[in-house]
PDB file of C-alpha atoms and ligand atoms in Angstrom:
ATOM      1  CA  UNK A   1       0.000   0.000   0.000  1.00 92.00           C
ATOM      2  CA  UNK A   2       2.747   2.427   1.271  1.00 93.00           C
ATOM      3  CA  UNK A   3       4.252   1.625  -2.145  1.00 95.00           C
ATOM      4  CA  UNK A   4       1.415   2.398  -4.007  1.00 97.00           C
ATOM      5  CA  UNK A   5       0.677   5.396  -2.673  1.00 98.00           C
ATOM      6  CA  UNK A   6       3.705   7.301  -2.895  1.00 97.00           C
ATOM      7  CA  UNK A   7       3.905   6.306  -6.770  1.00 97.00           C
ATOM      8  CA  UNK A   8       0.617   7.605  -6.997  1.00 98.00           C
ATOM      9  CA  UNK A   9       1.495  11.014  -4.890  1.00 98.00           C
ATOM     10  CA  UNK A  10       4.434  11.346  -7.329  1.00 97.00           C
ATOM     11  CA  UNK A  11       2.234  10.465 -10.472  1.00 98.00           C
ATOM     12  CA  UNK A  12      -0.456  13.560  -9.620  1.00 98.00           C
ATOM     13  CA  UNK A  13       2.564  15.551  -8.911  1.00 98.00           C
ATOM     14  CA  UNK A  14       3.677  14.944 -12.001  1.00 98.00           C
ATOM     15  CA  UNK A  15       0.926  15.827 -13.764  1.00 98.00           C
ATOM     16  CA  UNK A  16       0.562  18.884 -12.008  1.00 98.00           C
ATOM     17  CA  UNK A  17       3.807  20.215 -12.741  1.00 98.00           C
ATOM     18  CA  UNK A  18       4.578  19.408 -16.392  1.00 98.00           C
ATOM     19  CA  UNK A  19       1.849  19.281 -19.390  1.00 98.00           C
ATOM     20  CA  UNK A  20       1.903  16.079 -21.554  1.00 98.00           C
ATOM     21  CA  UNK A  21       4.152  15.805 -24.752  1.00 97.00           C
ATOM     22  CA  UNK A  22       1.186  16.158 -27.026  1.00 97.00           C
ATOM     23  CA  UNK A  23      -0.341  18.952 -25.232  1.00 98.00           C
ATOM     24  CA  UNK A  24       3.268  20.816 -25.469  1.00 98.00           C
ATOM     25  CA  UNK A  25       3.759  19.709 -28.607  1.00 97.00           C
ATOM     26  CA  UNK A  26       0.229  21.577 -29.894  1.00 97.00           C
ATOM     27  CA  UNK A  27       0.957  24.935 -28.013  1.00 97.00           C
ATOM     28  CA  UNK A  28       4.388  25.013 -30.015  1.00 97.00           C
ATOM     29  CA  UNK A  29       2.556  23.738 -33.072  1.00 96.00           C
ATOM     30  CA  UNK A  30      -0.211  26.874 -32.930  1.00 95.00           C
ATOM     31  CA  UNK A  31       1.722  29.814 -31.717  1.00 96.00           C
ATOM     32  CA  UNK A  32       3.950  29.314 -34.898  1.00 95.00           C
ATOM     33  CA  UNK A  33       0.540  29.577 -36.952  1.00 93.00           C
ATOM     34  CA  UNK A  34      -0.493  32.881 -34.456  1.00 93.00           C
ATOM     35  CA  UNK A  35      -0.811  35.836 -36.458  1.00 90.00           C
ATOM     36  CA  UNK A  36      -1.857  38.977 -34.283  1.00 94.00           C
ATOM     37  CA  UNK A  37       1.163  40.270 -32.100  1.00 94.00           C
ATOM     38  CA  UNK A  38      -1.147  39.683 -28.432  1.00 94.00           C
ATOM     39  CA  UNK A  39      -1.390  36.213 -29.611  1.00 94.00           C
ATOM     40  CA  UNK A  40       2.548  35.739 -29.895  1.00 94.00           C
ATOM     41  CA  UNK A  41       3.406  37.611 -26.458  1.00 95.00           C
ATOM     42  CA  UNK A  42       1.010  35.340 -24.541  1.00 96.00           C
ATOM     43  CA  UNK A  43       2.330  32.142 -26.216  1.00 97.00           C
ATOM     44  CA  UNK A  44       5.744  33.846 -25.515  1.00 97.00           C
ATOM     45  CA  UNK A  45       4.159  34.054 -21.420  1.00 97.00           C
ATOM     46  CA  UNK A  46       3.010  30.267 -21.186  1.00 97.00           C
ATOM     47  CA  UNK A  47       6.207  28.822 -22.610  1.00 98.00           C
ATOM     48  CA  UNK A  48       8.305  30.970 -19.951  1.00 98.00           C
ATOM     49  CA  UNK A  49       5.308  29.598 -17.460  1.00 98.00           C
ATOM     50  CA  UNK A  50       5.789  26.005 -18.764  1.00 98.00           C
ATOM     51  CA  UNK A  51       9.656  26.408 -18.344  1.00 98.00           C
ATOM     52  CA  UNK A  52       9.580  28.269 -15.099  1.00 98.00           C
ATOM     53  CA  UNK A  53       7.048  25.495 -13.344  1.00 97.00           C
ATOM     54  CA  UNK A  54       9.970  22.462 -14.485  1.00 97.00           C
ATOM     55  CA  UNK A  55      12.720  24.687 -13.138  1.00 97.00           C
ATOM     56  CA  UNK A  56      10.959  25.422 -10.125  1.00 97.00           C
ATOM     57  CA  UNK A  57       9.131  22.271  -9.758  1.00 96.00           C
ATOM     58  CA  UNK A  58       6.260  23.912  -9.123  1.00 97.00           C
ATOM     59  CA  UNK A  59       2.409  23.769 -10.642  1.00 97.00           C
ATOM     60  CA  UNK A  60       2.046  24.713 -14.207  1.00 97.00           C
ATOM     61  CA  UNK A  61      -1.080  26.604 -12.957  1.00 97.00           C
ATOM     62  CA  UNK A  62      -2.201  27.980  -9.205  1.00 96.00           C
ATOM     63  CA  UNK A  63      -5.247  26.310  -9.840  1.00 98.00           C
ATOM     64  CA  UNK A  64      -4.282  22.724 -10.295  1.00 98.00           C
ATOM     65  CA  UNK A  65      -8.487  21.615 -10.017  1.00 98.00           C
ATOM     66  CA  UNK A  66     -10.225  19.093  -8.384  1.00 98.00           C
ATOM     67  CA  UNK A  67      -8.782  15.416  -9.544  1.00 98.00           C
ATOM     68  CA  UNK A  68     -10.486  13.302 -11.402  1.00 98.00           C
ATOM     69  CA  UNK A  69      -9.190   9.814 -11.871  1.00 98.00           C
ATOM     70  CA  UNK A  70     -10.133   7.591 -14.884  1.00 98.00           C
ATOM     71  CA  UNK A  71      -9.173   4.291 -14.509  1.00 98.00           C
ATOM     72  CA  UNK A  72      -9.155   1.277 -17.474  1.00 98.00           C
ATOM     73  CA  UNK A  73      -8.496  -1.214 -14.434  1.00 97.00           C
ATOM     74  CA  UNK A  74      -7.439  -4.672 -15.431  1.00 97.00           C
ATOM     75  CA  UNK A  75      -9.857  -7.441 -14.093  1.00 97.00           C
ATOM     76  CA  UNK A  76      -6.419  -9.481 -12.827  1.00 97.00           C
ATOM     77  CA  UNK A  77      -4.871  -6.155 -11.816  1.00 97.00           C
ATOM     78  CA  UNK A  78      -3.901  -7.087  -7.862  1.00 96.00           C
ATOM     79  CA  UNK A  79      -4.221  -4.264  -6.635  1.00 96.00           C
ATOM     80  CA  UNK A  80      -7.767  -3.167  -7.360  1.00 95.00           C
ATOM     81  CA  UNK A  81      -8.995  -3.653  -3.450  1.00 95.00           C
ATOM     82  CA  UNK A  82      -6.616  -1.098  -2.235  1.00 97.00           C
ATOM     83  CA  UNK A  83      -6.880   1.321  -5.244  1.00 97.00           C
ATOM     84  CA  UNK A  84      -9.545   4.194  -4.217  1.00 97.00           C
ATOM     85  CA  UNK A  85      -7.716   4.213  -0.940  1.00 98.00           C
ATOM     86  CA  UNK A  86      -4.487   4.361  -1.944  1.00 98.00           C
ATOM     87  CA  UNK A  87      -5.830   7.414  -4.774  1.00 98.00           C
ATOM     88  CA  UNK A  88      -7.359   8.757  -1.657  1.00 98.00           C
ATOM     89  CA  UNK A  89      -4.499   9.232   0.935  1.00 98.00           C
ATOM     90  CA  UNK A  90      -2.083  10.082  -2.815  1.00 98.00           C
ATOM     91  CA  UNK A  91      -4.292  12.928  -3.113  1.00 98.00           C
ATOM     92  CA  UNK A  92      -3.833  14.054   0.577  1.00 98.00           C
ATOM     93  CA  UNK A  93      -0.155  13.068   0.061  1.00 98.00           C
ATOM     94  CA  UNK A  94       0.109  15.622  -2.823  1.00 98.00           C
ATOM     95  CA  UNK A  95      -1.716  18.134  -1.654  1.00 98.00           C
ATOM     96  CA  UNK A  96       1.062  18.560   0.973  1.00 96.00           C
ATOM     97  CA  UNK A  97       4.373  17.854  -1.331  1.00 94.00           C
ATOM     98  CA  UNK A  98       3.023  19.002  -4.631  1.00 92.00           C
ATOM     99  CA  UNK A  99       2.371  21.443  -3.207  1.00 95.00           C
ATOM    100  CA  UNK A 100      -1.775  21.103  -4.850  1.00 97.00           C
ATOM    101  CA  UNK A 101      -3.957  24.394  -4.119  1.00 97.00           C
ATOM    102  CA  UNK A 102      -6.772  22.786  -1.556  1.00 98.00           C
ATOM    103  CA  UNK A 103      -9.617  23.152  -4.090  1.00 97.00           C
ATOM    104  CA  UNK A 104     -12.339  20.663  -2.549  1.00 98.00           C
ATOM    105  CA  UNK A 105     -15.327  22.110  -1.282  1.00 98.00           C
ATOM    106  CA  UNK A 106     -18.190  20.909   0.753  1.00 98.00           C
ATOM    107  CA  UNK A 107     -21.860  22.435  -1.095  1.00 97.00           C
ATOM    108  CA  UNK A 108     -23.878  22.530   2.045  1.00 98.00           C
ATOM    109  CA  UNK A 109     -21.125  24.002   4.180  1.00 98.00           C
ATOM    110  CA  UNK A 110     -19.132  26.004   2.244  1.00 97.00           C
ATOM    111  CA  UNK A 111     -15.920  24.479   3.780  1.00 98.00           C
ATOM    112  CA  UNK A 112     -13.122  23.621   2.207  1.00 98.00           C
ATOM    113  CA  UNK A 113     -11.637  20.553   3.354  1.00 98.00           C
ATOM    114  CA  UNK A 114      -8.161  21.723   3.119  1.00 97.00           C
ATOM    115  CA  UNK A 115      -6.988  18.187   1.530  1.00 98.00           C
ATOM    116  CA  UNK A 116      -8.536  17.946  -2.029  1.00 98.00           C
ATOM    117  CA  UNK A 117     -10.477  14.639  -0.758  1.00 98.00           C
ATOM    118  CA  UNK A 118     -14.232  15.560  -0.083  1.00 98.00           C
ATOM    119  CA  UNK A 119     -17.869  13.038  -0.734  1.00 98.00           C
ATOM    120  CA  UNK A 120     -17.439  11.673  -3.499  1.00 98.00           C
ATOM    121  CA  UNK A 121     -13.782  13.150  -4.125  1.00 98.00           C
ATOM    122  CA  UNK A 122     -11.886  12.707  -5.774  1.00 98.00           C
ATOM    123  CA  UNK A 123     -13.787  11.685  -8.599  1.00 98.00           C
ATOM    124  CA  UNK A 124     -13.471   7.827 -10.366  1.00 98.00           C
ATOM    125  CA  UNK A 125     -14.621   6.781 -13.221  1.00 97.00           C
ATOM    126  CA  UNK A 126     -13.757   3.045 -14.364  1.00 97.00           C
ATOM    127  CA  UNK A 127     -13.822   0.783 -17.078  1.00 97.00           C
ATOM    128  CA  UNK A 128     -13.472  -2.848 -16.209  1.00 97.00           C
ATOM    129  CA  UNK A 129     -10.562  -4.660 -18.885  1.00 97.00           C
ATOM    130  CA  UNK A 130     -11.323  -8.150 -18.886  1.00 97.00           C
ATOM    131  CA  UNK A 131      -7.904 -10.923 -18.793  1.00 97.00           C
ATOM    132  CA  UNK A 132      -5.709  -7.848 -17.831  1.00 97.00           C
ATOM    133  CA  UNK A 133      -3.217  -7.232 -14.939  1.00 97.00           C
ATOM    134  CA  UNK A 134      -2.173  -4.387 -15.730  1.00 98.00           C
ATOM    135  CA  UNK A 135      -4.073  -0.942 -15.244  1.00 98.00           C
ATOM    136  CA  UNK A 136      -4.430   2.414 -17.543  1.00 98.00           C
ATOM    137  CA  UNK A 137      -4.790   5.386 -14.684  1.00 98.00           C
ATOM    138  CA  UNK A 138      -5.639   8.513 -16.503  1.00 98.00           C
ATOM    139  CA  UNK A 139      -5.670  11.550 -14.161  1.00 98.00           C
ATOM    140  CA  UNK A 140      -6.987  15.110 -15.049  1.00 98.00           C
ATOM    141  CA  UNK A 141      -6.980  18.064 -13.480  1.00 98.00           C
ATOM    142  CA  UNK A 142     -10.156  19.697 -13.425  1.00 98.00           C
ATOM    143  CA  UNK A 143      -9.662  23.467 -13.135  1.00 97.00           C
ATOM    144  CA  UNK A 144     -12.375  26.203 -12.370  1.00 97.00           C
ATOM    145  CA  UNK A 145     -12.261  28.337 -15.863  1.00 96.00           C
ATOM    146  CA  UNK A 146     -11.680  25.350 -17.903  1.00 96.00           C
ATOM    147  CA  UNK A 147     -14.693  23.740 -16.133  1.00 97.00           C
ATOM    148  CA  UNK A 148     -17.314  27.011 -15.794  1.00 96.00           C
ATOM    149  CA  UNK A 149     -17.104  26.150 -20.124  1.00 96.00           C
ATOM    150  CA  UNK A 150     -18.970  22.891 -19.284  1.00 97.00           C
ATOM    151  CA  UNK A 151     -22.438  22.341 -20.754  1.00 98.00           C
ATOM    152  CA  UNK A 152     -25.223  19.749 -21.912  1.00 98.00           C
ATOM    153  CA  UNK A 153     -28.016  19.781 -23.246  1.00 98.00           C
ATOM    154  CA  UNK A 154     -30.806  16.953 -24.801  1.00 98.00           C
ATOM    155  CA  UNK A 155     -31.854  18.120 -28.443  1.00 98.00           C
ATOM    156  CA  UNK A 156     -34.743  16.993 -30.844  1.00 97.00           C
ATOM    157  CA  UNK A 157     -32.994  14.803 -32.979  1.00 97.00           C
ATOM    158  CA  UNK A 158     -34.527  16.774 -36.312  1.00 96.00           C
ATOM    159  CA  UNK A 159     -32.343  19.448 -35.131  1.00 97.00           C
ATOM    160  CA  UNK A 160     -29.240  17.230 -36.425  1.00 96.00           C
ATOM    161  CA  UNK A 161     -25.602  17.901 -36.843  1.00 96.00           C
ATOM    162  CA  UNK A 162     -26.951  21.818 -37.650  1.00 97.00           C
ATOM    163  CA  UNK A 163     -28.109  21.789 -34.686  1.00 98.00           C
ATOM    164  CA  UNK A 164     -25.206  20.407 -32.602  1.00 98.00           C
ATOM    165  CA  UNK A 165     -22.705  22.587 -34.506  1.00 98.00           C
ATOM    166  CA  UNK A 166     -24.827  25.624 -33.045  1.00 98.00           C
ATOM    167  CA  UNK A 167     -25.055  24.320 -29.175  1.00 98.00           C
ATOM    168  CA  UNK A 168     -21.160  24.066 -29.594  1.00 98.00           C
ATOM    169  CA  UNK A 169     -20.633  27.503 -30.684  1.00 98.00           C
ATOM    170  CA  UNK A 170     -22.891  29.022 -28.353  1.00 97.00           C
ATOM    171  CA  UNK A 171     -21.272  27.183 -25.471  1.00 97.00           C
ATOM    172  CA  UNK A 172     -17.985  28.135 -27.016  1.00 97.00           C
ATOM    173  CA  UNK A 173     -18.581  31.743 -27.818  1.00 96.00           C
ATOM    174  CA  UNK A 174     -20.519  32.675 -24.780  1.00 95.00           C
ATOM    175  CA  UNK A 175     -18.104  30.776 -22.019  1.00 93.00           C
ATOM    176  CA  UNK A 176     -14.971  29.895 -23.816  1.00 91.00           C
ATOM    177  CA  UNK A 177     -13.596  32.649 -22.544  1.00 91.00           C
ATOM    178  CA  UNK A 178     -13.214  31.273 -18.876  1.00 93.00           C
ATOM    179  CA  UNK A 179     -11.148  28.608 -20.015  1.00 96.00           C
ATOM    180  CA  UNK A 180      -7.850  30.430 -21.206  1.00 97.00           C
ATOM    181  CA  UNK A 181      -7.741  29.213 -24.915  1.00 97.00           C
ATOM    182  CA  UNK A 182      -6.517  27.968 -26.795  1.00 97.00           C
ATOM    183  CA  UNK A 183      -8.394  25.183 -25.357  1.00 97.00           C
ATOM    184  CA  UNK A 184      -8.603  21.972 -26.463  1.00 98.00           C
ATOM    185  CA  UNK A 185     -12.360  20.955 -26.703  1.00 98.00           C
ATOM    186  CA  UNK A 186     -14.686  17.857 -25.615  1.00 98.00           C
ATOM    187  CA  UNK A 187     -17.883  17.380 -27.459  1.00 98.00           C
ATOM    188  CA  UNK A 188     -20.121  14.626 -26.141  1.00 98.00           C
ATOM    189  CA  UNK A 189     -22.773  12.841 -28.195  1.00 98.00           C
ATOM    190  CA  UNK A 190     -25.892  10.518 -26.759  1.00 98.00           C
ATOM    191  CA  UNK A 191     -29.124  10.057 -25.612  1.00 98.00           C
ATOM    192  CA  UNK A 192     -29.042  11.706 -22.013  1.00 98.00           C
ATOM    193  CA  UNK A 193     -26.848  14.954 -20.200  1.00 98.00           C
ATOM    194  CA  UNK A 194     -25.013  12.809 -18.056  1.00 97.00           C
ATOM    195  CA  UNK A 195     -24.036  10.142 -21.062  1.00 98.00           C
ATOM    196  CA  UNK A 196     -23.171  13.189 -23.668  1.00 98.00           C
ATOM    197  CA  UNK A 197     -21.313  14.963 -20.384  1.00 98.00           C
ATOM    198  CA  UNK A 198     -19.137  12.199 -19.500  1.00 97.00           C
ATOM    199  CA  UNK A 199     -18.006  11.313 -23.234  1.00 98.00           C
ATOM    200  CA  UNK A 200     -17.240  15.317 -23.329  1.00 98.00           C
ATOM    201  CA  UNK A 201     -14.774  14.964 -20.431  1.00 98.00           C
ATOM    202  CA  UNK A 202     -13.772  11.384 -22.092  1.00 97.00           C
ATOM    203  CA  UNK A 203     -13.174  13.183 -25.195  1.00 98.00           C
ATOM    204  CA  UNK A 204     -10.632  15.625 -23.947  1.00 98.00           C
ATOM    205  CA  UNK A 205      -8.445  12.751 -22.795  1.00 97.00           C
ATOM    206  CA  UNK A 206      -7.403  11.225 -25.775  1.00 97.00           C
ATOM    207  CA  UNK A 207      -4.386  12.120 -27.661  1.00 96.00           C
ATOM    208  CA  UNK A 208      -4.523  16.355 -29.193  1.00 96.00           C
ATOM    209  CA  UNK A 209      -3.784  14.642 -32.758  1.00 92.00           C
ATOM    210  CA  UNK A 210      -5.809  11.464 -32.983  1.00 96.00           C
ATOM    211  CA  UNK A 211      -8.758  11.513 -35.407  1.00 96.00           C
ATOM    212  CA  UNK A 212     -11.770   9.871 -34.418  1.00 98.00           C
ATOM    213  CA  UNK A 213     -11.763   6.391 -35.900  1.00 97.00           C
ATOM    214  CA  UNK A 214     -15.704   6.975 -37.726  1.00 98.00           C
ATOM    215  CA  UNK A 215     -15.500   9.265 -40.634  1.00 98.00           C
ATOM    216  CA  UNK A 216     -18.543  10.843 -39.899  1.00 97.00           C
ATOM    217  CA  UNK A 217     -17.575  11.490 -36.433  1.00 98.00           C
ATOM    218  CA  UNK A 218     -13.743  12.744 -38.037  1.00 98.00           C
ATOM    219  CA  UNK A 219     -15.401  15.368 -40.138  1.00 98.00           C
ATOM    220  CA  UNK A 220     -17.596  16.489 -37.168  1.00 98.00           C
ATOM    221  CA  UNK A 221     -14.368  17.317 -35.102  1.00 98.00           C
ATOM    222  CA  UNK A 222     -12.993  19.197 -38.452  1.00 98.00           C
ATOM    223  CA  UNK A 223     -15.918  21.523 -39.018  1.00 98.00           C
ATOM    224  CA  UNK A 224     -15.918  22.285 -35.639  1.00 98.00           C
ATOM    225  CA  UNK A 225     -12.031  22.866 -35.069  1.00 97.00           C
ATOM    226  CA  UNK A 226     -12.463  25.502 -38.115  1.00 97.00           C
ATOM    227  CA  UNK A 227     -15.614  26.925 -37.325  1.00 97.00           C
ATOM    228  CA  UNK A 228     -14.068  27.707 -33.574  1.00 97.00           C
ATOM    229  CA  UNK A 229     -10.701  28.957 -35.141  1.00 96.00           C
ATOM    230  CA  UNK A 230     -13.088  31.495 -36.791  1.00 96.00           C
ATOM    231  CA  UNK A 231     -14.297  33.165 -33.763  1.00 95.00           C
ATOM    232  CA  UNK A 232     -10.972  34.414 -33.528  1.00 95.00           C
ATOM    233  CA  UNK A 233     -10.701  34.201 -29.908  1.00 95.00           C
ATOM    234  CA  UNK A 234      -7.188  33.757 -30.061  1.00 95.00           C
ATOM    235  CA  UNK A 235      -5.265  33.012 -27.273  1.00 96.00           C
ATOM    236  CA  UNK A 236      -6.293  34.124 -23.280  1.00 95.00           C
ATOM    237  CA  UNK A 237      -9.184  35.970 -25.348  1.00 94.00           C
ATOM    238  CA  UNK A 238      -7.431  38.452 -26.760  1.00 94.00           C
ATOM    239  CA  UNK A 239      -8.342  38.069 -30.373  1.00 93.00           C
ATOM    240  CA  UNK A 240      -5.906  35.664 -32.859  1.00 92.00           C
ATOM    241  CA  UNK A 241      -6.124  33.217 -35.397  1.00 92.00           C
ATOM    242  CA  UNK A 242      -5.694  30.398 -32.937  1.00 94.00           C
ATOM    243  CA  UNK A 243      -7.972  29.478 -30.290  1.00 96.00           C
ATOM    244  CA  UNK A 244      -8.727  25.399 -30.347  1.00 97.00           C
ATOM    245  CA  UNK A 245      -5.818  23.143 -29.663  1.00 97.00           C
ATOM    246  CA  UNK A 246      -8.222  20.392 -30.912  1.00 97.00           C
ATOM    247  CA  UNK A 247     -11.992  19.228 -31.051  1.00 98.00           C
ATOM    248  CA  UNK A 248     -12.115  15.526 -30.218  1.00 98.00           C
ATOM    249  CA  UNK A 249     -15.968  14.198 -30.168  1.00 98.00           C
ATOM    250  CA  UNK A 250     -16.862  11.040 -28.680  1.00 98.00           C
ATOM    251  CA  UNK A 251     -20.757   9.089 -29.296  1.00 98.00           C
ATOM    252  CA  UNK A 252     -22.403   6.698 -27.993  1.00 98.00           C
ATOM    253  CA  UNK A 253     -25.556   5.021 -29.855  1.00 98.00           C
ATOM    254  CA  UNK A 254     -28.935   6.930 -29.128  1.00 97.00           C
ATOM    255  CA  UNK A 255     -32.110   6.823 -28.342  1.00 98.00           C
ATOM    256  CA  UNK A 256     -34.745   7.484 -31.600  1.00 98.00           C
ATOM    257  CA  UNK A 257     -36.252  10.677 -29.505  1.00 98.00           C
ATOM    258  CA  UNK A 258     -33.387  12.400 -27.926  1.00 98.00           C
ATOM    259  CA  UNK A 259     -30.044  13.868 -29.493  1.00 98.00           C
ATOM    260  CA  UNK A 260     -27.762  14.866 -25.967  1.00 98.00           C
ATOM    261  CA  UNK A 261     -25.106  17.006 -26.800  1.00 98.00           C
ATOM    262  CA  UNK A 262     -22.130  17.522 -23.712  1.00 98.00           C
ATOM    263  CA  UNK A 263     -20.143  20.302 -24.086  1.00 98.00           C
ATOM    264  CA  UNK A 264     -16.400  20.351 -22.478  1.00 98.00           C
ATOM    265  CA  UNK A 265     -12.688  22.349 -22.351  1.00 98.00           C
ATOM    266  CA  UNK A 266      -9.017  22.073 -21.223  1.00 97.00           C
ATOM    267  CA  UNK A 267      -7.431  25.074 -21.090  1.00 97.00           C
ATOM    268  CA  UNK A 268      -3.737  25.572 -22.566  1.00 97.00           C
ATOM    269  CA  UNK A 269      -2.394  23.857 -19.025  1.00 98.00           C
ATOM    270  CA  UNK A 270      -3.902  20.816 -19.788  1.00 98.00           C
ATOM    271  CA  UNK A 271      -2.907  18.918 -17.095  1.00 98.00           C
ATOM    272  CA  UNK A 272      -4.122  15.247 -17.979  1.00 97.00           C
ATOM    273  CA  UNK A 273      -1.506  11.956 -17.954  1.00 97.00           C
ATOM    274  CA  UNK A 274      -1.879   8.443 -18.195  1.00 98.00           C
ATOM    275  CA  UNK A 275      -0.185   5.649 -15.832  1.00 98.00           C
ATOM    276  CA  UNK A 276       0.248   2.009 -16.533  1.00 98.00           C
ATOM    277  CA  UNK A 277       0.872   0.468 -13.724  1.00 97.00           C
ATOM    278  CA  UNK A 278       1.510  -3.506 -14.207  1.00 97.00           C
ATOM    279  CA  UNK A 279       1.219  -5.917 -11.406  1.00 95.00           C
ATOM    280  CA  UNK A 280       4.272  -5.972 -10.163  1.00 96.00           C
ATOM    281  CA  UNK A 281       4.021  -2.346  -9.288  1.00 95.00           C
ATOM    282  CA  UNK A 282       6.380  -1.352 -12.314  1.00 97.00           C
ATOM    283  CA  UNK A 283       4.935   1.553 -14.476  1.00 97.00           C
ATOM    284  CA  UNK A 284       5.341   2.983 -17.828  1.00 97.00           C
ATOM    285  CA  UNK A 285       4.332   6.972 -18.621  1.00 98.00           C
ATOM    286  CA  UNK A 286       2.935   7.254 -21.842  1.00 96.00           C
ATOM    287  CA  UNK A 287       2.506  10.709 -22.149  1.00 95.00           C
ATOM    288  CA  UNK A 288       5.583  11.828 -20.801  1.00 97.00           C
ATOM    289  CA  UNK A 289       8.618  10.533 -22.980  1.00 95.00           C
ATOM    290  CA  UNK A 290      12.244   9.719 -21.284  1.00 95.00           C
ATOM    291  CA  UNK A 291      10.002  11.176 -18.040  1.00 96.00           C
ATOM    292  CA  UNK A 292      10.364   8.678 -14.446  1.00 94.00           C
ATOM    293  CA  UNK A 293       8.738   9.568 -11.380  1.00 94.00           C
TER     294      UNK A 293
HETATM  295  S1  SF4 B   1      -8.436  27.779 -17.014  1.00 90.92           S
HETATM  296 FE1  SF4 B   1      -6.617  26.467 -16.822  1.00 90.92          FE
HETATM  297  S2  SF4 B   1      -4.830  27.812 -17.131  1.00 90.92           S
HETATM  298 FE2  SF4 B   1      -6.649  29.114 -16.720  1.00 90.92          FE
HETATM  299  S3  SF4 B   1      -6.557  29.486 -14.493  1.00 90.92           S
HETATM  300 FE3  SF4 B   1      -7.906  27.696 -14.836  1.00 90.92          FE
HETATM  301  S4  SF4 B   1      -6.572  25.898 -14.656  1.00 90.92           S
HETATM  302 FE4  SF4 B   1      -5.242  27.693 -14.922  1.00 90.92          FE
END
């Protein structure tokens, strides 16, 4: 257990500190395509941020979010018992050595609990992978801007891709602003909110340059990376050519009556990174090359 936890503490601290490769890779990718000269000078700030929060090792952001943990846990994975406990006590763990900003607050008190562990916090979400022993732990960190973004909403379904395309640029153009673009966007499609919510916030962890495997569902994320390039944004709002790092949309199969649309960011610190962690307690960091903990 002791084991556990501290490679999980280190893991969180990890991705608190230092964005993923492909996240990095994107920010270089779009200030080199920024045209207006605000644009360049804030891309100019978050690299010296980026830079500054290694050298420092420090948080790439003050508010480094409430966790959420998504976890593709192996059905022969040994450790599975012990897992929400040991994610518990890592969180309280980092917290401390990170050092994490205590973010967790109680609704009906108003108290903050000072740890970043709180009901129902932090958040899991798992996926059961059947004959496996190892486990996939994705963590992301949910900040407050990138998160005040987050909408759904359940559509007639004769309002169609016209009228998903407009939910998305409402949401975008009337909120996007909160969630210090260029952002990186999530949208969500299924039958209910909470299904079309949770593939939003699904769809912001996969790789910024994977295409989504259905063609359909490819040219969705295409129209809508252009059409939100062309509110010209641009980057921390003020105005530029750049503003998504990426639109990644994720479906489920619907019902005939209902057409749920979920609506989700990450900001340019997007702090989300993947563990696998094999049974023997030996780990690999995908998004995070030549990085150990
Ligand atoms: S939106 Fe992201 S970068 Fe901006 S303050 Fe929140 S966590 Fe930090």
């Amino acid at each position: 257990m002791e084991d556990l936890v501290n490679l999980l503490s280190k893991f969180i601290r990890l991705v608190a500190i230092r964005l993923p490769d492909d996240v990095y890779n994107a920010l270089k990718e779009l200030s080199s395509k920024e045209n207006s000269c605000w644009g360049k000078e804030v891309y100019s700030i978050m690299f010296d941020n980026i830079k500054l929060a290694l050298e420092k090792n420090v948080p790439v952001c003050q508010d480094t979010g409430v966790l959420m943990f998504f976890v593709d846990a192996g059905a022969d994975f040994p450790y599975l018992n012990v897992l929400p406990d040991a994610i518990h006590a890592a969180t309280i763990r980092a917290t401390e050595e990170a050092p994490l900003r205590p973010n967790v607050v109680e609704p009906f008190t108003e108290k903050n609990t000072g740890n970043n562990v709180g009901t129902r916090l932090p958040w899991i979400e798992w996926n059961i992978l059947p004959n496996t022993s190892y486990s996939n732990i994705t963590l992301y960190l949910a900040g407050g801007g990138t998160s005040l973004t987050g909408q759904a909403k359940v559509l007639p379904p004769a309002s169609g891709f016209k009228g998903v395309i407009e939910f998305v640029l409402e949401v975008i153009s009337s909120y996007g602003l909160n969630a210090c673009p260029p952002f990186l966007v999530g949208v969500g499609l299924g039958t209910t909110v909470e299904t079309a919510a949770i593939l939003s916030k699904r769809a912001l962890l996969r790789p910024i340059g994977s295409r989504n495997p259905d063609p359909n569902a490819a040219s969705l994320e295409k129209i809508l990376y252009d059409k939100i390039n062309g509110l010209e944004i641009g980057p921390q709002g003020l105005g530029g050519s750049t503003t998504a790092l990426a639109v990644h949309v994720e479906y489920s199969a619907r019902h005939p009556a209902t057409l749920a649309v979920g609506v989700s960011t990450g900001c340019w610190a997007h702090r989300r990174g993947t563990m696998r962690l094999k049974s023997d307690l030996s780990y690999e960091l995908p998004s995070y090359e030549g990085v150990e903990l």
